[in-house]
Amino acid sequence: MTIEQTNVVDFIGIEADTNSVILAISDHLDSKFNEENHVELLRNKINNYLEYIESGEIYVQFPKYKGKKIVISIAHKYQITERILLFYRNVGITLKSIGVEIRYFLL
């Protein structure tokens, strides 16, 4: 699964050292991809992850995750642009207000 499959959770699991639930996004798009379209794909993917969380579907599929901290983690294959970093900073504020953390990193 990848960022382009916005209606699919790419990976889900428990982070051993924090016991947090990690919902991972795999971003393989490079700087040649239209940046605004890239941000829109990220927005759609994150919104679908939020729907998965807020609807409670995550807890239907994984009851043992209830009560654990949730982290949306985005793994980038290529350099993260300033535009995407700005998007992450803004969305991070919103996510924090509902108890969800965002992380992003370059592979």
mmCIF file of N, CA and C in Angstrom:
data_model
loop_
_atom_site.group_PDB
_atom_site.id
_atom_site.type_symbol
_atom_site.label_atom_id
_atom_site.label_comp_id
_atom_site.label_asym_id
_atom_site.label_seq_id
_atom_site.Cartn_x
_atom_site.Cartn_y
_atom_site.Cartn_z
ATOM 1 N N MET A 1 0.829 -1.164 0.000
ATOM 2 C CA MET A 1 0.000 0.000 0.000
ATOM 3 C C MET A 1 0.888 1.247 0.000
ATOM 4 N N THR A 2 0.315 2.336 -0.528
ATOM 5 C CA THR A 2 1.069 3.585 -0.597
ATOM 6 C C THR A 2 0.142 4.773 -0.385
ATOM 7 N N ILE A 3 0.740 5.930 -0.410
ATOM 8 C CA ILE A 3 0.011 7.178 -0.251
ATOM 9 C C ILE A 3 -1.091 7.336 -1.301
ATOM 10 N N GLU A 4 -0.901 6.766 -2.472
ATOM 11 C CA GLU A 4 -1.886 6.912 -3.542
ATOM 12 C C GLU A 4 -3.151 6.086 -3.295
ATOM 13 N N GLN A 5 -3.093 5.133 -2.404
ATOM 14 C CA GLN A 5 -4.276 4.353 -2.023
ATOM 15 C C GLN A 5 -4.836 4.974 -0.745
ATOM 16 N N THR A 6 -5.559 6.078 -0.918
ATOM 17 C CA THR A 6 -5.961 6.889 0.235
ATOM 18 C C THR A 6 -6.981 6.208 1.137
ATOM 19 N N ASN A 7 -7.680 5.215 0.639
ATOM 20 C CA ASN A 7 -8.716 4.562 1.448
ATOM 21 C C ASN A 7 -8.228 3.294 2.149
ATOM 22 N N VAL A 8 -6.906 3.101 2.201
ATOM 23 C CA VAL A 8 -6.323 1.901 2.798
ATOM 24 C C VAL A 8 -5.323 2.318 3.885
ATOM 25 N N VAL A 9 -5.359 1.629 5.025
ATOM 26 C CA VAL A 9 -4.325 1.827 6.044
ATOM 27 C C VAL A 9 -3.106 1.020 5.602
ATOM 28 N N ASP A 10 -1.988 1.720 5.390
ATOM 29 C CA ASP A 10 -0.791 1.054 4.865
ATOM 30 C C ASP A 10 -0.243 0.017 5.843
ATOM 31 N N PHE A 11 -0.006 0.445 7.077
ATOM 32 C CA PHE A 11 0.533 -0.444 8.114
ATOM 33 C C PHE A 11 -0.021 -0.013 9.460
ATOM 34 N N ILE A 12 -0.193 -0.979 10.361
ATOM 35 C CA ILE A 12 -0.639 -0.669 11.719
ATOM 36 C C ILE A 12 0.051 -1.628 12.679
ATOM 37 N N GLY A 13 0.431 -1.103 13.821
ATOM 38 C CA GLY A 13 1.083 -1.954 14.811
ATOM 39 C C GLY A 13 1.377 -1.189 16.082
ATOM 40 N N ILE A 14 2.011 -1.869 17.020
ATOM 41 C CA ILE A 14 2.371 -1.277 18.310
ATOM 42 C C ILE A 14 3.869 -0.989 18.321
ATOM 43 N N GLU A 15 4.236 0.210 18.719
ATOM 44 C CA GLU A 15 5.638 0.584 18.887
ATOM 45 C C GLU A 15 6.113 0.029 20.225
ATOM 46 N N ALA A 16 7.113 -0.815 20.194
ATOM 47 C CA ALA A 16 7.539 -1.551 21.389
ATOM 48 C C ALA A 16 7.952 -0.650 22.548
ATOM 49 N N ASP A 17 8.736 0.387 22.278
ATOM 50 C CA ASP A 17 9.273 1.176 23.391
ATOM 51 C C ASP A 17 8.284 2.174 23.990
ATOM 52 N N THR A 18 7.225 2.549 23.252
ATOM 53 C CA THR A 18 6.247 3.509 23.787
ATOM 54 C C THR A 18 4.870 2.903 24.020
ATOM 55 N N ASN A 19 4.633 1.727 23.459
ATOM 56 C CA ASN A 19 3.331 1.064 23.515
ATOM 57 C C ASN A 19 2.246 1.871 22.793
ATOM 58 N N SER A 20 2.672 2.756 21.875
ATOM 59 C CA SER A 20 1.739 3.550 21.077
ATOM 60 C C SER A 20 1.289 2.761 19.857
ATOM 61 N N VAL A 21 0.077 3.057 19.392
ATOM 62 C CA VAL A 21 -0.425 2.489 18.147
ATOM 63 C C VAL A 21 0.129 3.341 17.008
ATOM 64 N N ILE A 22 0.802 2.695 16.070
ATOM 65 C CA ILE A 22 1.369 3.404 14.922
ATOM 66 C C ILE A 22 0.544 3.070 13.687
ATOM 67 N N LEU A 23 -0.014 4.109 13.083
ATOM 68 C CA LEU A 23 -0.664 3.996 11.781
ATOM 69 C C LEU A 23 0.309 4.617 10.786
ATOM 70 N N ALA A 24 0.904 3.808 9.947
ATOM 71 C CA ALA A 24 1.971 4.279 9.071
ATOM 72 C C ALA A 24 1.471 4.544 7.658
ATOM 73 N N ILE A 25 2.085 5.551 7.049
ATOM 74 C CA ILE A 25 1.834 5.904 5.655
ATOM 75 C C ILE A 25 3.160 5.792 4.921
ATOM 76 N N SER A 26 3.133 5.137 3.783
ATOM 77 C CA SER A 26 4.319 4.983 2.950
ATOM 78 C C SER A 26 4.242 5.976 1.794
ATOM 79 N N ASP A 27 5.153 6.947 1.777
ATOM 80 C CA ASP A 27 5.162 7.989 0.745
ATOM 81 C C ASP A 27 6.386 7.801 -0.145
ATOM 82 N N HIS A 28 6.126 7.334 -1.354
ATOM 83 C CA HIS A 28 7.200 7.041 -2.303
ATOM 84 C C HIS A 28 7.349 8.115 -3.384
ATOM 85 N N LEU A 29 6.579 9.200 -3.276
ATOM 86 C CA LEU A 29 6.567 10.214 -4.329
ATOM 87 C C LEU A 29 7.779 11.133 -4.218
ATOM 88 N N ASP A 30 8.369 11.459 -5.364
ATOM 89 C CA ASP A 30 9.540 12.342 -5.352
ATOM 90 C C ASP A 30 9.150 13.771 -5.720
ATOM 91 N N SER A 31 10.137 14.648 -5.810
ATOM 92 C CA SER A 31 9.883 16.068 -6.058
ATOM 93 C C SER A 31 9.378 16.347 -7.470
ATOM 94 N N LYS A 32 9.450 15.374 -8.360
ATOM 95 C CA LYS A 32 8.922 15.559 -9.711
ATOM 96 C C LYS A 32 7.397 15.489 -9.726
ATOM 97 N N PHE A 33 6.820 14.892 -8.692
ATOM 98 C CA PHE A 33 5.367 14.809 -8.583
ATOM 99 C C PHE A 33 4.845 16.185 -8.194
ATOM 100 N N ASN A 34 3.726 16.607 -8.774
ATOM 101 C CA ASN A 34 3.134 17.910 -8.474
ATOM 102 C C ASN A 34 2.937 18.080 -6.972
ATOM 103 N N GLU A 35 3.550 19.122 -6.419
ATOM 104 C CA GLU A 35 3.578 19.299 -4.968
ATOM 105 C C GLU A 35 2.187 19.490 -4.357
ATOM 106 N N GLU A 36 1.331 20.261 -5.007
ATOM 107 C CA GLU A 36 -0.018 20.461 -4.463
ATOM 108 C C GLU A 36 -0.820 19.162 -4.500
ATOM 109 N N ASN A 37 -0.650 18.383 -5.549
ATOM 110 C CA ASN A 37 -1.307 17.068 -5.602
ATOM 111 C C ASN A 37 -0.757 16.147 -4.520
ATOM 112 N N HIS A 38 0.530 16.262 -4.263
ATOM 113 C CA HIS A 38 1.177 15.461 -3.221
ATOM 114 C C HIS A 38 0.569 15.794 -1.858
ATOM 115 N N VAL A 39 0.451 17.093 -1.568
ATOM 116 C CA VAL A 39 -0.149 17.525 -0.300
ATOM 117 C C VAL A 39 -1.598 17.053 -0.215
ATOM 118 N N GLU A 40 -2.318 17.122 -1.321
ATOM 119 C CA GLU A 40 -3.716 16.678 -1.324
ATOM 120 C C GLU A 40 -3.820 15.178 -1.036
ATOM 121 N N LEU A 41 -2.925 14.382 -1.594
ATOM 122 C CA LEU A 41 -2.909 12.947 -1.293
ATOM 123 C C LEU A 41 -2.631 12.708 0.188
ATOM 124 N N LEU A 42 -1.670 13.443 0.736
ATOM 125 C CA LEU A 42 -1.372 13.323 2.167
ATOM 126 C C LEU A 42 -2.582 13.705 3.007
ATOM 127 N N ARG A 43 -3.225 14.821 2.645
ATOM 128 C CA ARG A 43 -4.411 15.277 3.376
ATOM 129 C C ARG A 43 -5.507 14.207 3.349
ATOM 130 N N ASN A 44 -5.768 13.666 2.164
ATOM 131 C CA ASN A 44 -6.816 12.645 2.034
ATOM 132 C C ASN A 44 -6.476 11.389 2.830
ATOM 133 N N LYS A 45 -5.220 10.983 2.770
ATOM 134 C CA LYS A 45 -4.799 9.776 3.489
ATOM 135 C C LYS A 45 -4.939 9.983 4.997
ATOM 136 N N ILE A 46 -4.465 11.122 5.497
ATOM 137 C CA ILE A 46 -4.569 11.415 6.928
ATOM 138 C C ILE A 46 -6.029 11.527 7.346
ATOM 139 N N ASN A 47 -6.852 12.185 6.537
ATOM 140 C CA ASN A 47 -8.283 12.289 6.860
ATOM 141 C C ASN A 47 -8.946 10.919 6.928
ATOM 142 N N ASN A 48 -8.570 10.022 6.033
ATOM 143 C CA ASN A 48 -9.123 8.667 6.085
ATOM 144 C C ASN A 48 -8.644 7.913 7.322
ATOM 145 N N TYR A 49 -7.403 8.134 7.727
ATOM 146 C CA TYR A 49 -6.913 7.533 8.967
ATOM 147 C C TYR A 49 -7.706 8.073 10.156
ATOM 148 N N LEU A 50 -7.984 9.379 10.149
ATOM 149 C CA LEU A 50 -8.771 9.969 11.239
ATOM 150 C C LEU A 50 -10.179 9.395 11.282
ATOM 151 N N GLU A 51 -10.770 9.194 10.127
ATOM 152 C CA GLU A 51 -12.099 8.576 10.070
ATOM 153 C C GLU A 51 -12.049 7.165 10.656
ATOM 154 N N TYR A 52 -11.007 6.428 10.344
ATOM 155 C CA TYR A 52 -10.799 5.077 10.864
ATOM 156 C C TYR A 52 -10.714 5.097 12.390
ATOM 157 N N ILE A 53 -10.036 6.112 12.923
ATOM 158 C CA ILE A 53 -9.892 6.249 14.377
ATOM 159 C C ILE A 53 -11.200 6.714 15.009
ATOM 160 N N GLU A 54 -11.728 7.832 14.503
ATOM 161 C CA GLU A 54 -12.893 8.466 15.127
ATOM 162 C C GLU A 54 -14.167 7.632 15.007
ATOM 163 N N SER A 55 -14.269 6.827 13.957
ATOM 164 C CA SER A 55 -15.444 5.962 13.799
ATOM 165 C C SER A 55 -15.403 4.779 14.758
ATOM 166 N N GLY A 56 -14.222 4.514 15.314
ATOM 167 C CA GLY A 56 -14.051 3.372 16.201
ATOM 168 C C GLY A 56 -13.722 2.080 15.479
ATOM 169 N N GLU A 57 -13.625 2.142 14.158
ATOM 170 C CA GLU A 57 -13.325 0.942 13.373
ATOM 171 C C GLU A 57 -11.995 0.315 13.801
ATOM 172 N N ILE A 58 -11.029 1.147 14.137
ATOM 173 C CA ILE A 58 -9.735 0.637 14.598
ATOM 174 C C ILE A 58 -9.911 -0.277 15.808
ATOM 175 N N TYR A 59 -10.847 0.082 16.703
ATOM 176 C CA TYR A 59 -11.043 -0.693 17.935
ATOM 177 C C TYR A 59 -11.918 -1.921 17.712
ATOM 178 N N VAL A 60 -12.707 -1.904 16.648
ATOM 179 C CA VAL A 60 -13.456 -3.105 16.269
ATOM 180 C C VAL A 60 -12.463 -4.152 15.758
ATOM 181 N N GLN A 61 -11.532 -3.711 14.924
ATOM 182 C CA GLN A 61 -10.540 -4.629 14.360
ATOM 183 C C GLN A 61 -9.451 -5.010 15.363
ATOM 184 N N PHE A 62 -9.108 -4.058 16.233
ATOM 185 C CA PHE A 62 -8.017 -4.268 17.195
ATOM 186 C C PHE A 62 -8.448 -3.783 18.580
ATOM 187 N N PRO A 63 -9.294 -4.531 19.276
ATOM 188 C CA PRO A 63 -9.795 -4.085 20.586
ATOM 189 C C PRO A 63 -8.684 -3.774 21.587
ATOM 190 N N LYS A 64 -7.559 -4.460 21.485
ATOM 191 C CA LYS A 64 -6.461 -4.245 22.441
ATOM 192 C C LYS A 64 -5.808 -2.868 22.284
ATOM 193 N N TYR A 65 -6.116 -2.141 21.214
ATOM 194 C CA TYR A 65 -5.537 -0.813 20.991
ATOM 195 C C TYR A 65 -6.294 0.288 21.736
ATOM 196 N N LYS A 66 -7.475 -0.031 22.239
ATOM 197 C CA LYS A 66 -8.289 0.975 22.930
ATOM 198 C C LYS A 66 -7.527 1.521 24.138
ATOM 199 N N GLY A 67 -7.515 2.848 24.260
ATOM 200 C CA GLY A 67 -6.852 3.506 25.373
ATOM 201 C C GLY A 67 -5.381 3.813 25.145
ATOM 202 N N LYS A 68 -4.827 3.348 24.037
ATOM 203 C CA LYS A 68 -3.417 3.611 23.739
ATOM 204 C C LYS A 68 -3.278 4.899 22.925
ATOM 205 N N LYS A 69 -2.134 5.530 23.058
ATOM 206 C CA LYS A 69 -1.826 6.716 22.265
ATOM 207 C C LYS A 69 -1.736 6.316 20.798
ATOM 208 N N ILE A 70 -2.254 7.177 19.916
ATOM 209 C CA ILE A 70 -2.221 6.901 18.482
ATOM 210 C C ILE A 70 -1.280 7.882 17.796
ATOM 211 N N VAL A 71 -0.441 7.330 16.924
ATOM 212 C CA VAL A 71 0.526 8.116 16.160
ATOM 213 C C VAL A 71 0.332 7.806 14.680
ATOM 214 N N ILE A 72 0.221 8.856 13.868
ATOM 215 C CA ILE A 72 0.256 8.700 12.416
ATOM 216 C C ILE A 72 1.686 9.013 11.996
ATOM 217 N N SER A 73 2.339 8.042 11.388
ATOM 218 C CA SER A 73 3.753 8.155 11.034
ATOM 219 C C SER A 73 3.913 8.029 9.520
ATOM 220 N N ILE A 74 4.557 9.025 8.909
ATOM 221 C CA ILE A 74 4.730 9.030 7.459
ATOM 222 C C ILE A 74 6.197 8.820 7.122
ATOM 223 N N ALA A 75 6.474 7.754 6.377
ATOM 224 C CA ALA A 75 7.831 7.425 5.933
ATOM 225 C C ALA A 75 8.001 7.898 4.496
ATOM 226 N N HIS A 76 8.934 8.809 4.284
ATOM 227 C CA HIS A 76 9.196 9.364 2.954
ATOM 228 C C HIS A 76 10.415 8.702 2.336
ATOM 229 N N LYS A 77 10.260 8.301 1.096
ATOM 230 C CA LYS A 77 11.387 7.729 0.356
ATOM 231 C C LYS A 77 12.330 8.836 -0.129
ATOM 232 N N TYR A 78 11.750 10.004 -0.443
ATOM 233 C CA TYR A 78 12.533 11.123 -0.971
ATOM 234 C C TYR A 78 12.451 12.321 -0.032
ATOM 235 N N GLN A 79 13.318 13.285 -0.270
ATOM 236 C CA GLN A 79 13.402 14.488 0.559
ATOM 237 C C GLN A 79 12.020 15.115 0.780
ATOM 238 N N ILE A 80 11.763 15.558 2.004
ATOM 239 C CA ILE A 80 10.496 16.191 2.364
ATOM 240 C C ILE A 80 10.614 17.678 2.046
ATOM 241 N N THR A 81 9.700 18.189 1.220
ATOM 242 C CA THR A 81 9.775 19.588 0.796
ATOM 243 C C THR A 81 9.287 20.531 1.896
ATOM 244 N N GLU A 82 9.634 21.797 1.757
ATOM 245 C CA GLU A 82 9.189 22.819 2.713
ATOM 246 C C GLU A 82 7.668 22.906 2.746
ATOM 247 N N ARG A 83 7.040 22.788 1.598
ATOM 248 C CA ARG A 83 5.569 22.851 1.527
ATOM 249 C C ARG A 83 4.951 21.715 2.339
ATOM 250 N N ILE A 84 5.487 20.541 2.234
ATOM 251 C CA ILE A 84 4.963 19.395 2.985
ATOM 252 C C ILE A 84 5.264 19.549 4.475
ATOM 253 N N LEU A 85 6.432 20.070 4.816
ATOM 254 C CA LEU A 85 6.744 20.324 6.228
ATOM 255 C C LEU A 85 5.755 21.318 6.832
ATOM 256 N N LEU A 86 5.410 22.364 6.082
ATOM 257 C CA LEU A 86 4.421 23.337 6.548
ATOM 258 C C LEU A 86 3.070 22.655 6.756
ATOM 259 N N PHE A 87 2.684 21.807 5.817
ATOM 260 C CA PHE A 87 1.440 21.051 5.960
ATOM 261 C C PHE A 87 1.468 20.206 7.237
ATOM 262 N N TYR A 88 2.563 19.512 7.489
ATOM 263 C CA TYR A 88 2.675 18.680 8.692
ATOM 264 C C TYR A 88 2.595 19.511 9.970
ATOM 265 N N ARG A 89 3.240 20.670 9.974
ATOM 266 C CA ARG A 89 3.161 21.528 11.163
ATOM 267 C C ARG A 89 1.716 21.946 11.427
ATOM 268 N N ASN A 90 1.004 22.331 10.384
ATOM 269 C CA ASN A 90 -0.388 22.764 10.542
ATOM 270 C C ASN A 90 -1.302 21.620 10.956
ATOM 271 N N VAL A 91 -1.190 20.491 10.286
ATOM 272 C CA VAL A 91 -2.051 19.354 10.617
ATOM 273 C C VAL A 91 -1.692 18.798 11.992
ATOM 274 N N GLY A 92 -0.434 18.922 12.367
ATOM 275 C CA GLY A 92 -0.002 18.446 13.679
ATOM 276 C C GLY A 92 -0.714 19.150 14.816
ATOM 277 N N ILE A 93 -0.979 20.442 14.651
ATOM 278 C CA ILE A 93 -1.712 21.210 15.666
ATOM 279 C C ILE A 93 -3.119 20.654 15.829
ATOM 280 N N THR A 94 -3.780 20.407 14.711
ATOM 281 C CA THR A 94 -5.141 19.858 14.745
ATOM 282 C C THR A 94 -5.149 18.467 15.360
ATOM 283 N N LEU A 95 -4.228 17.623 14.929
ATOM 284 C CA LEU A 95 -4.180 16.254 15.444
ATOM 285 C C LEU A 95 -3.908 16.239 16.945
ATOM 286 N N LYS A 96 -3.003 17.094 17.386
ATOM 287 C CA LYS A 96 -2.673 17.146 18.813
ATOM 288 C C LYS A 96 -3.905 17.485 19.643
ATOM 289 N N SER A 97 -4.770 18.345 19.104
ATOM 290 C CA SER A 97 -5.970 18.753 19.844
ATOM 291 C C SER A 97 -6.948 17.597 20.053
ATOM 292 N N ILE A 98 -6.810 16.538 19.258
ATOM 293 C CA ILE A 98 -7.683 15.367 19.439
ATOM 294 C C ILE A 98 -6.903 14.163 19.966
ATOM 295 N N GLY A 99 -5.670 14.409 20.403
ATOM 296 C CA GLY A 99 -4.890 13.353 21.043
ATOM 297 C C GLY A 99 -4.138 12.431 20.112
ATOM 298 N N VAL A 100 -3.940 12.849 18.867
ATOM 299 C CA VAL A 100 -3.202 12.043 17.894
ATOM 300 C C VAL A 100 -1.903 12.780 17.562
ATOM 301 N N GLU A 101 -0.812 12.042 17.518
ATOM 302 C CA GLU A 101 0.492 12.621 17.185
ATOM 303 C C GLU A 101 0.820 12.334 15.731
ATOM 304 N N ILE A 102 1.529 13.255 15.093
ATOM 305 C CA ILE A 102 2.030 13.010 13.739
ATOM 306 C C ILE A 102 3.554 12.974 13.784
ATOM 307 N N ARG A 103 4.115 12.018 13.054
ATOM 308 C CA ARG A 103 5.572 11.911 12.892
ATOM 309 C C ARG A 103 5.850 11.722 11.414
ATOM 310 N N TYR A 104 6.988 12.198 11.000
ATOM 311 C CA TYR A 104 7.390 12.022 9.607
ATOM 312 C C TYR A 104 8.907 11.927 9.564
ATOM 313 N N PHE A 105 9.388 11.147 8.618
ATOM 314 C CA PHE A 105 10.832 10.946 8.531
ATOM 315 C C PHE A 105 11.218 10.484 7.138
ATOM 316 N N LEU A 106 12.476 10.664 6.832
ATOM 317 C CA LEU A 106 13.051 10.237 5.568
ATOM 318 C C LEU A 106 13.683 8.868 5.763
ATOM 319 N N LEU A 107 13.352 7.949 4.889
ATOM 320 C CA LEU A 107 13.937 6.604 4.971
ATOM 321 C C LEU A 107 15.410 6.620 4.622
#
